[in-house]
Structure formats: structure tokens, C-alpha cells
Short mmCIF file of C-alpha atoms and ligand atoms in Angstrom, two decimals:
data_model
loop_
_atom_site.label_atom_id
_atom_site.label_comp_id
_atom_site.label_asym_id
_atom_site.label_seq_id
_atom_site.Cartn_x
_atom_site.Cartn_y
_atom_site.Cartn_z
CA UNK A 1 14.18 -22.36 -7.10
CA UNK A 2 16.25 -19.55 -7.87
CA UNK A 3 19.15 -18.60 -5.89
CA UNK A 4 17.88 -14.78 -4.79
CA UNK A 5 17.74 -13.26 -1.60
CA UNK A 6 15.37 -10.16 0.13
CA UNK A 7 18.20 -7.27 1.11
CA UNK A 8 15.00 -5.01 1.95
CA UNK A 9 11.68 -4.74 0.29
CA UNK A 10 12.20 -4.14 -3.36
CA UNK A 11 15.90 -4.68 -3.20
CA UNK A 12 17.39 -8.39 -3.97
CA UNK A 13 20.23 -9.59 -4.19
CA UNK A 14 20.94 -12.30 -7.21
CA UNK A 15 24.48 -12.60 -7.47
CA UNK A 16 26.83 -15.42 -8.35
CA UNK A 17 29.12 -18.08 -7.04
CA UNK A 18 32.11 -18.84 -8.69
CA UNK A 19 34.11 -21.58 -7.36
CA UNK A 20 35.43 -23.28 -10.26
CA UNK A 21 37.60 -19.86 -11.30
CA UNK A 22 41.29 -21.22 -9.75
CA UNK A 23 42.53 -17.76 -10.13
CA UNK A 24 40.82 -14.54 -9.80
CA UNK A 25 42.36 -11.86 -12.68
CA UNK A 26 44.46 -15.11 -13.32
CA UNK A 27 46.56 -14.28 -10.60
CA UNK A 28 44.73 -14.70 -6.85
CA UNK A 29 44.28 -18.04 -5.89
CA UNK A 30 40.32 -18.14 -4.87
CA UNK A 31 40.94 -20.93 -2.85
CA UNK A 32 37.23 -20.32 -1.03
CA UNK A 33 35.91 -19.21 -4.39
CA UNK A 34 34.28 -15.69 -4.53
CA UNK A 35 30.62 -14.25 -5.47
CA UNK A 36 29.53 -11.62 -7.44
CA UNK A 37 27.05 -9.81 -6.26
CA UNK A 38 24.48 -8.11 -8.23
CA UNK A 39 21.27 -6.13 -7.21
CA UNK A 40 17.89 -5.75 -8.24
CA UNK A 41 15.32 -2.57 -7.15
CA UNK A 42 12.17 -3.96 -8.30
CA UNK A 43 10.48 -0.56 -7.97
CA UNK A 44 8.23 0.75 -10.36
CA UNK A 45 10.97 1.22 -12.77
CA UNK A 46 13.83 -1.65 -12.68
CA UNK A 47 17.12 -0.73 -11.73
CA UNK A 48 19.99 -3.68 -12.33
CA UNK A 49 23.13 -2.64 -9.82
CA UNK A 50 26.33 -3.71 -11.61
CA UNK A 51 26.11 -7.49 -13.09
CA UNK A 52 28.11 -10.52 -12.87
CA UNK A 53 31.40 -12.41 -14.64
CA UNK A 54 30.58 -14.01 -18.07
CA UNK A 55 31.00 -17.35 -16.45
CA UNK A 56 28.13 -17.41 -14.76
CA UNK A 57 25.66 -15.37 -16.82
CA UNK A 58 22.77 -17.82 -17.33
CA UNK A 59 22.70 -18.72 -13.53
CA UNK A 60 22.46 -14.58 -13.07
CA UNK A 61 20.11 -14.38 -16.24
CA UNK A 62 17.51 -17.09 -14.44
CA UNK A 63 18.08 -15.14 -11.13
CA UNK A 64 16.44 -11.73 -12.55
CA UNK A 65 13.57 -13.48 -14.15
CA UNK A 66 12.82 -15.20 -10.78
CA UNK A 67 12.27 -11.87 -9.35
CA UNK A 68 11.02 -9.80 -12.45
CA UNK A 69 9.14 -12.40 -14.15
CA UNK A 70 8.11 -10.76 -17.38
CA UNK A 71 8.89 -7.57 -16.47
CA UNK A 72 11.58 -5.66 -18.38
CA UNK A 73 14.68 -4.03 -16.83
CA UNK A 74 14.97 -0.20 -17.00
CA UNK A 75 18.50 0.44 -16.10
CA UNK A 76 21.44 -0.94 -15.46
CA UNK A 77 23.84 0.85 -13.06
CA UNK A 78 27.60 0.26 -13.93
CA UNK A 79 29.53 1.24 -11.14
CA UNK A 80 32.80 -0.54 -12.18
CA UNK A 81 33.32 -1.93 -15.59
CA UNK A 82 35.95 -4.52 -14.47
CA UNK A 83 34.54 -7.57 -16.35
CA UNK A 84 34.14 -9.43 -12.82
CA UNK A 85 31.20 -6.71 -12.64
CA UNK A 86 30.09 -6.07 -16.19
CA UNK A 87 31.15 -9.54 -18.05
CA UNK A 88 27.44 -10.15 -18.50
CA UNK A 89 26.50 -6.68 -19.46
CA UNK A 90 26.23 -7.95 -23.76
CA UNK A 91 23.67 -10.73 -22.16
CA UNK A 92 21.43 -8.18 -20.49
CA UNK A 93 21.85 -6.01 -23.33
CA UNK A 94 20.95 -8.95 -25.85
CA UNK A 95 17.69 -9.91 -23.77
CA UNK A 96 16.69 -6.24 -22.77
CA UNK A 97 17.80 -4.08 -25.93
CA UNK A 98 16.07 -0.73 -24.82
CA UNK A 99 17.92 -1.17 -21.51
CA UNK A 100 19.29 2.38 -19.84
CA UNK A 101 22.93 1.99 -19.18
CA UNK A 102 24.11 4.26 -16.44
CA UNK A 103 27.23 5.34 -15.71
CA UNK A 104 29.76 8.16 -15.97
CA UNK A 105 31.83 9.83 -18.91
CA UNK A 106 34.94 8.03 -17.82
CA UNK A 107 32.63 4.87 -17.74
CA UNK A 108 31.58 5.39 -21.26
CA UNK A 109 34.97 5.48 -23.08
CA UNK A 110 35.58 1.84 -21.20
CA UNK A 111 32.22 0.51 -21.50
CA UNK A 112 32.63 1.11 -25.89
CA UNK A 113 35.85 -0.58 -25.91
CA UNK A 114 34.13 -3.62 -24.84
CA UNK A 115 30.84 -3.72 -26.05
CA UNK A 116 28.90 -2.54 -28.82
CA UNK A 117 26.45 -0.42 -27.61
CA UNK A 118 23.45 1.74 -28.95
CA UNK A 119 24.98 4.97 -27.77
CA UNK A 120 21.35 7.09 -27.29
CA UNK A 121 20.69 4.29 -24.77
CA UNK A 122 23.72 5.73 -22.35
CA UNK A 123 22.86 7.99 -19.60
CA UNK A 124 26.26 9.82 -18.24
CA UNK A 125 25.52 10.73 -14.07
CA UNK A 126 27.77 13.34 -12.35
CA UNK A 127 28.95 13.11 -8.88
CA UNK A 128 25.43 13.64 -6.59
CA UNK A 129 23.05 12.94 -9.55
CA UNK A 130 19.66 11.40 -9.03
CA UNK A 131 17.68 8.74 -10.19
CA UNK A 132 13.71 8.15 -9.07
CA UNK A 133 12.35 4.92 -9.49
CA UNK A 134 9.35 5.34 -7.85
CA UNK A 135 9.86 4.65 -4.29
CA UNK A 136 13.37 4.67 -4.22
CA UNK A 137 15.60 7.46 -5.26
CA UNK A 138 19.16 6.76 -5.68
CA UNK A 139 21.92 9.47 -5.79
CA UNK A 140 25.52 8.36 -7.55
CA UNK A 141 28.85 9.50 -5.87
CA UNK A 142 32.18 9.55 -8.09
CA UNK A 143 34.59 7.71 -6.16
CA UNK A 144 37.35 7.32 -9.03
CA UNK A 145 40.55 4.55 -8.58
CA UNK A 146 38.68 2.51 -6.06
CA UNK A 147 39.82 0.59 -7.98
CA UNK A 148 39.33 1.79 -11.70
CA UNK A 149 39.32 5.57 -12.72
CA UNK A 150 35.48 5.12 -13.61
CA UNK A 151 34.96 3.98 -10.56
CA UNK A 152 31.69 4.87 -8.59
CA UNK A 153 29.02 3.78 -6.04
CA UNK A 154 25.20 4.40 -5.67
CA UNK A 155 23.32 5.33 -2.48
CA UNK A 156 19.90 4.45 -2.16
CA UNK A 157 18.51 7.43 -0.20
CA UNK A 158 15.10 5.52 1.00
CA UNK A 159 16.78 2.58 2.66
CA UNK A 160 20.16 4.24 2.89
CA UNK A 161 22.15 1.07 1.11
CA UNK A 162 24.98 2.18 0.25
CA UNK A 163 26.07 0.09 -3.71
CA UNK A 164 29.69 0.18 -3.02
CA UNK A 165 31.20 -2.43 -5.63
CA UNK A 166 34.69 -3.32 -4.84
CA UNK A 167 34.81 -1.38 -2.06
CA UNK A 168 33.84 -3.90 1.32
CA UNK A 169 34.32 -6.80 -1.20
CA UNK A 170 35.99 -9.94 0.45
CA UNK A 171 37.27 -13.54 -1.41
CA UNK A 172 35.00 -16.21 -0.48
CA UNK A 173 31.82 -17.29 -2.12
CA UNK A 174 28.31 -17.21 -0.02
CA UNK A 175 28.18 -20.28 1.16
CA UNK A 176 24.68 -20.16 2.44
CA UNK A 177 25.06 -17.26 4.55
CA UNK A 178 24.41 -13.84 2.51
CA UNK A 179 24.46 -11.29 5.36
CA UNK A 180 27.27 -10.41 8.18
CA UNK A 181 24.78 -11.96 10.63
CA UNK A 182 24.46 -15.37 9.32
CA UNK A 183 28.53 -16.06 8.76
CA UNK A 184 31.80 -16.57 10.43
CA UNK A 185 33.29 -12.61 10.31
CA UNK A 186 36.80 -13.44 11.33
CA UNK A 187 37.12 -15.56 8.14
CA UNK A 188 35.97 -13.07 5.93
CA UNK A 189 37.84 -10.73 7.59
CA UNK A 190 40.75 -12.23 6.42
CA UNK A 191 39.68 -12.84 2.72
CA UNK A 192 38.17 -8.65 2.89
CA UNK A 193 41.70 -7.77 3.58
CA UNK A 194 43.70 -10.12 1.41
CA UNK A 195 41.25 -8.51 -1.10
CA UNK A 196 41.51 -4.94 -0.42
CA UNK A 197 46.04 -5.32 0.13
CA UNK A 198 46.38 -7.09 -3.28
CA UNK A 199 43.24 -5.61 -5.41
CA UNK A 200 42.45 -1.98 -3.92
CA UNK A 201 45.17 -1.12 -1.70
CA UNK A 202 47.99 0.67 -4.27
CA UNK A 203 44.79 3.16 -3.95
CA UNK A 204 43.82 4.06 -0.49
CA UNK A 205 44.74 7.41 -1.38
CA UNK A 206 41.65 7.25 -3.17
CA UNK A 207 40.17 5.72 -0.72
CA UNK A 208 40.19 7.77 2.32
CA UNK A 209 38.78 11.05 -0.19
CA UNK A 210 36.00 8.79 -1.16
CA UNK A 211 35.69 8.53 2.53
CA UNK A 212 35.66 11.97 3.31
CA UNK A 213 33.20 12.33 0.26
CA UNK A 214 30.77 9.71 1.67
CA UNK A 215 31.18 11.39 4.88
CA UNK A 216 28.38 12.18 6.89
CA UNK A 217 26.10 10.25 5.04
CA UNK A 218 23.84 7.51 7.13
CA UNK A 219 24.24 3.65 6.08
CA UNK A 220 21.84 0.74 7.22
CA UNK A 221 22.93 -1.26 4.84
CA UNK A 222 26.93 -1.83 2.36
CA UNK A 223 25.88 -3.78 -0.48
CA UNK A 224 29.40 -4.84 -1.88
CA UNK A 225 29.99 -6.27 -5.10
CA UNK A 226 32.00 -9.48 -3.44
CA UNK A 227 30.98 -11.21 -0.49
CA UNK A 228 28.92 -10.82 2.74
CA UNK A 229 26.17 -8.00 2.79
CA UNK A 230 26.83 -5.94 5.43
CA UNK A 231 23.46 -5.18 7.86
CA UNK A 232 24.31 -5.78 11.53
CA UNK A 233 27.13 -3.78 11.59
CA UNK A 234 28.36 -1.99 8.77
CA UNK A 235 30.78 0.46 11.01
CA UNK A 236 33.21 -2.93 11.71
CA UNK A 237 33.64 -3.28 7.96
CA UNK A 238 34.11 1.06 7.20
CA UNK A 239 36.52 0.86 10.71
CA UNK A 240 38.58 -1.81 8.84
CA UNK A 241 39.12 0.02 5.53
CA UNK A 242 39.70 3.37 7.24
CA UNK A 243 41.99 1.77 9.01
CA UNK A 244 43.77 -0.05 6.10
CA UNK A 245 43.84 2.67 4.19
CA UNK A 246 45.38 4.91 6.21
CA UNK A 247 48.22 2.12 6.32
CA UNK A 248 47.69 1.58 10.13
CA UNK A 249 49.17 -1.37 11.29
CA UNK A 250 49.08 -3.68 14.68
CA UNK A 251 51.93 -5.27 16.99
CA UNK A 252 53.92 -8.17 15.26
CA UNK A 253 56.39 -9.12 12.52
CA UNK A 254 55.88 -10.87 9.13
CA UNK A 255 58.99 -12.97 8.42
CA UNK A 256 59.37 -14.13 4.71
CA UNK A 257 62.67 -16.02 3.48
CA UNK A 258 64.13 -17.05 -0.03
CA UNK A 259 66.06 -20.51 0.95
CA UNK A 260 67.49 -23.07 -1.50
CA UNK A 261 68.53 -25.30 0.99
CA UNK A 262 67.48 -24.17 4.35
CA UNK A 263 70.26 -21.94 5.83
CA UNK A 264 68.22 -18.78 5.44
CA UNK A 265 65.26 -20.64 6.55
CA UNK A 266 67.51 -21.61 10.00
CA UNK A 267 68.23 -17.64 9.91
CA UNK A 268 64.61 -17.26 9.91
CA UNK A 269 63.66 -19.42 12.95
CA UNK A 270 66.49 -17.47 15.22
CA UNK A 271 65.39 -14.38 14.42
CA UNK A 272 61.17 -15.42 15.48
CA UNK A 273 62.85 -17.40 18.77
CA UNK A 274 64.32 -13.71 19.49
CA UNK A 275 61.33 -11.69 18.87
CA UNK A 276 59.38 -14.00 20.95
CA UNK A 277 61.97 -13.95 23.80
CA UNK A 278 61.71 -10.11 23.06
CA UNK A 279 58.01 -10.30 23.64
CA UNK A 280 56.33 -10.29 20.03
CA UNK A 281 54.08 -12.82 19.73
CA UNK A 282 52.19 -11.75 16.76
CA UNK A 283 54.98 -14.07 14.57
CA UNK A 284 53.38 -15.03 10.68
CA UNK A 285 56.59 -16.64 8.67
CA UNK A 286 56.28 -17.23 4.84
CA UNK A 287 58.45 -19.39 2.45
CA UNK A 288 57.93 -17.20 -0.42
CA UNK A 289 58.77 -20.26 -2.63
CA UNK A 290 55.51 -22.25 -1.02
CA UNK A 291 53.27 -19.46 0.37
CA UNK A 292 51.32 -17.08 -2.63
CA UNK A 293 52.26 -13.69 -2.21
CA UNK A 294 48.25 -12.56 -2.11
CA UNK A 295 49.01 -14.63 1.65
CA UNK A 296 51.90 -12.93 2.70
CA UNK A 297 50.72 -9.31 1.22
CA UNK A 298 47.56 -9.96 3.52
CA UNK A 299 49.46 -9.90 6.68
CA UNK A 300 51.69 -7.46 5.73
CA UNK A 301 49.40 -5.35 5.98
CA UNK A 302 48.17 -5.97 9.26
CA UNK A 303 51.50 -6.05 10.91
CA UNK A 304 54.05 -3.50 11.41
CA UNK A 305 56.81 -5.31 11.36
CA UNK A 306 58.72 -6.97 8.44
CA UNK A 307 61.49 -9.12 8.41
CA UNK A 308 62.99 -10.20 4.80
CA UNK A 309 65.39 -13.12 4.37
CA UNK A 310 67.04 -14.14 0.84
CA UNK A 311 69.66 -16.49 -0.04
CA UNK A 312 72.02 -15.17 -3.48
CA UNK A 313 70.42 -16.79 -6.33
CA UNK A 314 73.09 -16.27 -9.56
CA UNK A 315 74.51 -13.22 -7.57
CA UNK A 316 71.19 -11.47 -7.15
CA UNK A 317 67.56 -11.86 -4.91
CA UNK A 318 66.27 -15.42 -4.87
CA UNK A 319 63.38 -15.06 -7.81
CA UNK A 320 60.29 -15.70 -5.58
CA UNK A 321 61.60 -12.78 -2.53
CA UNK A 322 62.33 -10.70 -5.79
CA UNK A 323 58.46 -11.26 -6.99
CA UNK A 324 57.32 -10.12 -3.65
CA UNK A 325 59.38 -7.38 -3.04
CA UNK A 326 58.68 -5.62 -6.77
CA UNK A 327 54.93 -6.62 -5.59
CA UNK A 328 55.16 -4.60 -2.62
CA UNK A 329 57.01 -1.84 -4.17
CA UNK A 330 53.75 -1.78 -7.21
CA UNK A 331 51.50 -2.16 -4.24
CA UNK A 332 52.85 1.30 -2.85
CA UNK A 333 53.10 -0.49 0.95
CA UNK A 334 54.08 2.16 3.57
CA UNK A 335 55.16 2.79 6.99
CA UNK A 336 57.23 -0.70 7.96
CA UNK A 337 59.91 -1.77 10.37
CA UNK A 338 62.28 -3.27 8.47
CA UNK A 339 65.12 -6.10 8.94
CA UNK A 340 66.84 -8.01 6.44
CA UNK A 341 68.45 -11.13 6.21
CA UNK A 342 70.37 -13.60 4.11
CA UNK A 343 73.00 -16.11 3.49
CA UNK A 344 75.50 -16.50 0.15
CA UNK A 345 77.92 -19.20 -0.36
CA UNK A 346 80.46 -18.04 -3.31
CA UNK A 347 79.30 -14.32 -3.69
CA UNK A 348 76.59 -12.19 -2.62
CA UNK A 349 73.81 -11.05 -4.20
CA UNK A 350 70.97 -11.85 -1.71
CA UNK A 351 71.36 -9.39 0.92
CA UNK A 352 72.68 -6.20 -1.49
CA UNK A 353 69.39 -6.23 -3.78
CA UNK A 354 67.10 -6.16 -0.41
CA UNK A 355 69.08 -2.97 0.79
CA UNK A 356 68.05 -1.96 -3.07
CA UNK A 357 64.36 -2.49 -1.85
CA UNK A 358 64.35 -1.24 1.52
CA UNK A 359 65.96 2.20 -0.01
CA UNK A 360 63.00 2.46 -3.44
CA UNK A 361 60.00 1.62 -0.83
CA UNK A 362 61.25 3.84 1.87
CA UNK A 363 60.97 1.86 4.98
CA UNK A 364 62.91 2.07 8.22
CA UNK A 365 65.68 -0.33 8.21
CA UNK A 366 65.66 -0.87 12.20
CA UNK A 367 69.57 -2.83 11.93
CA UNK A 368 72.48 -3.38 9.63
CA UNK A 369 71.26 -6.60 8.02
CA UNK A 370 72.85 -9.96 8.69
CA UNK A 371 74.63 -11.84 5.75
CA UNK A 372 75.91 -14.90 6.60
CA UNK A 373 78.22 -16.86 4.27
CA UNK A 374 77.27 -20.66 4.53
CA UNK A 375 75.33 -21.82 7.82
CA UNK A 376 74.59 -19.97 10.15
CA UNK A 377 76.77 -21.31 13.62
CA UNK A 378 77.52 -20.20 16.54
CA UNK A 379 79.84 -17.91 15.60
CA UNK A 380 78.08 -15.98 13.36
CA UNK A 381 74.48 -15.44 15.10
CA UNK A 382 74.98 -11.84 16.55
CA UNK A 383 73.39 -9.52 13.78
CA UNK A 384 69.88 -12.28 13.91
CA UNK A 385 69.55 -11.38 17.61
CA UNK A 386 70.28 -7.64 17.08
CA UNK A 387 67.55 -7.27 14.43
CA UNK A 388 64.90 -9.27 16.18
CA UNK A 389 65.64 -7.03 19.56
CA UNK A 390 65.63 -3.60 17.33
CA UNK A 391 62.42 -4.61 16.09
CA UNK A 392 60.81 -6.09 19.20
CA UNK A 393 61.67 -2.47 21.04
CA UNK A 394 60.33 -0.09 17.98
CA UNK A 395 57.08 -2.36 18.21
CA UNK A 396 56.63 -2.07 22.14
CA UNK A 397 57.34 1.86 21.42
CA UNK A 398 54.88 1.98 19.00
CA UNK A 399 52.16 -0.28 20.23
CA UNK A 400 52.22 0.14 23.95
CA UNK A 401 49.22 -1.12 24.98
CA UNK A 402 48.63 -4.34 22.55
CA UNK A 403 50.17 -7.38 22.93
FE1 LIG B 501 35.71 -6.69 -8.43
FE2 LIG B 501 37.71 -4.09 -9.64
O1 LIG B 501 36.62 -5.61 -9.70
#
């Protein structure tokens, strides 16, 4: 038995499960694995949506012949050519060589650096162009940088799915459950938005005009190319990503610390005891040195607040706060609360290259930061207080209602 599932009718969906990838682009720990969805419109023309990774091509191959039997495939709609999405493009290709490909003119010029394809065989859709299959008619909107430039989605006017690729997408593979009614949400929650911070977000830019482009337009159905279909209630997932996008943020602090030995760590701890005596308890503290940054970017960007602690490493950031901070900075993360931190013991270096951040990213630095030389002690505890205070007030001031 074949691992395909009914989305509606004529639609399936026979995407993958990858959990023996460690690393997703080599760099995300897929700790829950992820899936790649694909779609097939068994209409009377056959429409492929997007594929899978190379990996797990003759799982996705025996998938469309469970559906299609001996049927051939018409098209194949390439809505992102990131190779999680088109790695088994060549196999399609290979077993259906008079195969459509569809996608547009930015699509193209990616599409040939990869493969070698029979060129007549390309169709190239503009923004609001239609395809008829024969009971379903599907209209393609250009929704460039989310997350590539060729970026775009298809919108199946009959059963009003909306194809949106990355867009939705969570970490996770299915693990049973395909739709948003069969799973836990608040875990994929959590891997949608640890996907969209550290894959999609440097563009929500782009993604609030593809928003105001999709506008209007009714959805049953988001068919994303990662994760959980969503059927129940696709307005929870489109709230979410407005919301993201549009870099709003919720009550509470993210504290992350550089510490060889544990006296920034200490630094740490005072400063959350102060919040929470300040009334934050929304408190998520990282060891940059333990936690991946994919983690700590997650929460950032649910929470206002940020609190950065570094020791001096060889007079400058400690390496793994200086990874996350030139992360954020690529990442284009707005509209923070600020506070820095940090102890030295023969020179500084810590404390002076987060001022350097906190000036290039452009956030609010809520206190004069406190440096402490050695451990912290009694005498020298002040500044922690002062910051955690600063930024418990802005946060009550700015989230009056939430707690
Ligand atoms: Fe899931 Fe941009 O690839």
C-alpha cells in the first residue's frame, strides 16, 4: 500500500517523509524530520504540484503510480525550484519525457541550470494565468522571494486550494496525521515558525504583498509544500504569518548568553529573577554554545523582548553570541527591546561588539549595558536589575492587556 492520501476528489496528496536528513539545507537540525509534500489533480489531464527531495524519489515515484496507474502525467507545476521541491524533477522527466513543465520566466533560467531539459516542453505562466484540466481550473499567482525570486503558488479555483509551497510549511514529518484536524497544532506551531524565522522570514516584505495580492480570494483548503494540510481552519495558519510578517511580537524576553565559565551565565539568571519580580513571565533563556540558533531565532520572534549576554572571547564577542547576532542581523529581525550584558576578566571585548550589533540592527537599547569584570557580587549587581526593570516596564507599556 502506497502512502497517498484524498485532499478532495481528484486531488491527492503523495508526498514524502524524510527523517533520516540530520540537517535540512545542511544547516537546521530536523530533529522531528520534515515532509515534502507533493500533489496530484487526477483530472482529465494530470497535473503534478511541485515534487519531492532526490532522497526520496522512488518512494514519491511508487506514490504517483498508486494513484495514476498507467496513466501519464501532463504537467508538472514548479512553484519553487529549491531542490527540497524539484530534486526529483530529472526522475519524472526520465519516466514521463513529453511531460509539460510549468512555471515562470524567472523559473526557467533556474530550472536549466539544473537540469537538462527539452526546452519546447516549457510552458512560461504570468501572474493570473490559467490552466483547465477538465474539471479543475487552476490560476498561478507570482509571489516572488517567498522564498526564491521564482517563487509562486497555484490556486485551484474549483475547490479553492490554495498550492502555496513554502509558504504555511512547518518542520516535522506527518507522522500519521496529514491534515490540521488529525494532529497536535501547538507543536507544529512551533516547528511553522522556527521554519518561517530561519527559512522565509529575511522576506516578509515579500510576504505581506503576496498577501495583499492573494487578498480577497476564498480558501477551503492551504496545501503547503512542508507539513500539515491545512482544512479545518486555514485562517489560524494565514493569522500567524500575517502576524509574523509584519514582525509583531507578544509579552516576554528571550535571554541568550556567551559564558566560558559561568559568570555571564550567573548575570543571566539575575537579570530573569528581576523580570519575573518585574512581572514578565514569558522568560525563554538560551546558552548559545548548547542551544541551535534555528531554537533561539524561533522565539525571538515571538517575543519582544531580547536580552544578550557575552563574555570577551580574545578581546571580542564570544564566537557562538557572534554567530547569532550576524544571523539576526542576515535575518533582517526588527522592532526589539534590547539589553545587553557581559563580563571580561583582563580586557573587554564582549560587551563593546554587542553595542556594535545593537547600533547595525537598529533596535532600542532600553539601558546602558552592564559589564562586569570577573563575578558578578554584590557590589556590582545594579546595572542587571536596571535592565531587567527597563524592559519589564516597556513590555507592560506595550502589551497591556497580555500577561
Ligand atoms: Fe522548502 Fe524554499 O524550499
Amino acid at each position: 500500500m502506497q502512502n497517498t492520501v484524498e485532499v478532495s476528489g481528484k486531488v491527492h496528496w503523495i508526498g514524502t517523509n524524510d527523517r533520516r536528513t540530520h540537517l535540512f539545507e545542511n544547516m537546521w537540525p530536523l530533529e522531528h524530520g520534515v515532509s515534502y509534500n507533493s500533489y496530484i489533480i487526477n483530472d482529465e489531464k494530470v497535473a503534478l504540484v511541485d515534487t519531492v527531495e532526490i532522497g526520496t524519489a522512488s518512494e514519491y515515484l511508487d506514490n504517483i503510480k498508486s494513484i495514476i496507474g498507467d496513466k501519464k502525467i501532463d504537467y508538472v507545476i514548479i512553484n519553487h525550484m529549491e531542490p527540497d521541491h524539484s530534486g526529483a524533477l530529472g526522475a519524472i522527466i526520465h519516466r514521463f519525457p513529453d511531460v509539460k513543465l510549468i512555471g515562470n520566466i524567472k523559473t526557467l533560467k533556474i530550472l536549466t541550470a539544473y537540469f537538462t531539459i527539452n526546452e519546447e516542453n516549457y510552458i512560461t505562466v504570468n501572474d493570473g494565468d490559467e490552466l483547465d484540466l477538465g474539471y479543475h481550473k487552476l490560476k498561478f499567482v507570482m509571489t516572488p522571494w517567498v522564498h526564491w525570486p521564482e517563487t509562486m503558488v497555484t490556486y485551484d479555483t474549483t475547490d479553492k486550494i490554495l498550492f502555496s509551497c513554502d509558504a504555511f510549511g512547518t518542520f516535522g514529518s506527518l507522522d500519521g496525521g496529514i491534515f490540521d484536524d488529525e494532529i497536535n497544532f501547538e507543536f507544529y506551531e512551533e516547528e511553522m515558525r522556527r521554519y518561517y524565522s530561519n527559512i522565509v522570514g529575511k522576506y516578509s516584505n515579500m510576504v505581506q504583498k503576496a498577501f495583499k495580492k492573494l487578498d480577497g480570494i476564498p480558501v477551503n483548503t492551504i496545501c503547503s509544500s512542508h507539513g500539515p494540510i491545512w482544512r479545518e481552519n486555514p485562517g489560524r495558519v494565514l493569522d500567524l504569518y500575517n502576524k509574523w510578517s509584519k514582525y509583531e511580537t507578544e509579552r516576554g524576553v528571550v535571554i541568550v548568553w556567551g559564558s566560558m565559565y559561568g559568570n555571564t551565565e550567573k548575570m543571566a539568571d539575575i537579570i530573569a529573577r528581576h523580570l519575573v519580580n518585574n512581572g514578565i513571565k514569558n522568560i525563554k533563556m538560551y546558552d548559545a554554545s548548547k542551544t541551535h540558533i534555528s531554537y533561539i531565532i524561533r522565539d525571538i520572534w515571538k517575543y519582544k523582548g531580547l536580552i544578550l549576554g557575552s563574555c570577551a572571547y580574545n578581546s571580542a564577542m564570544y564566537p557562538k553570541m557572534a554567530q547569532l547576532c550576524a544571523e539576526l542581523e542576515h535575518m533582517q529581525v526588527k522592532e526589539h527591546h534590547l539589553g545587553i550584558f557581559g563580563s571580561y576578566s583582563w580586557n573587554g571585548g564582549g560587551v563593546k561588539n554587542l553595542m556594535k550589533f545593537a547600533e547595525n540592527i537598529e533596535f532600542e537599547l532600553i539601558a546602558e549595558p552592564a559589564e562586569i569584570k570577573g563575578s558578578p557580587s554584590e557590589g556590582n549587581l545594579d546595572q542587571l536589575e536596571v535592565i531587567a526593570k527597563e524592559m519589564a516596564k516597556r513590555l507592560k507599556e506595550d502589551f497591556p492587556t497580555q500577561s
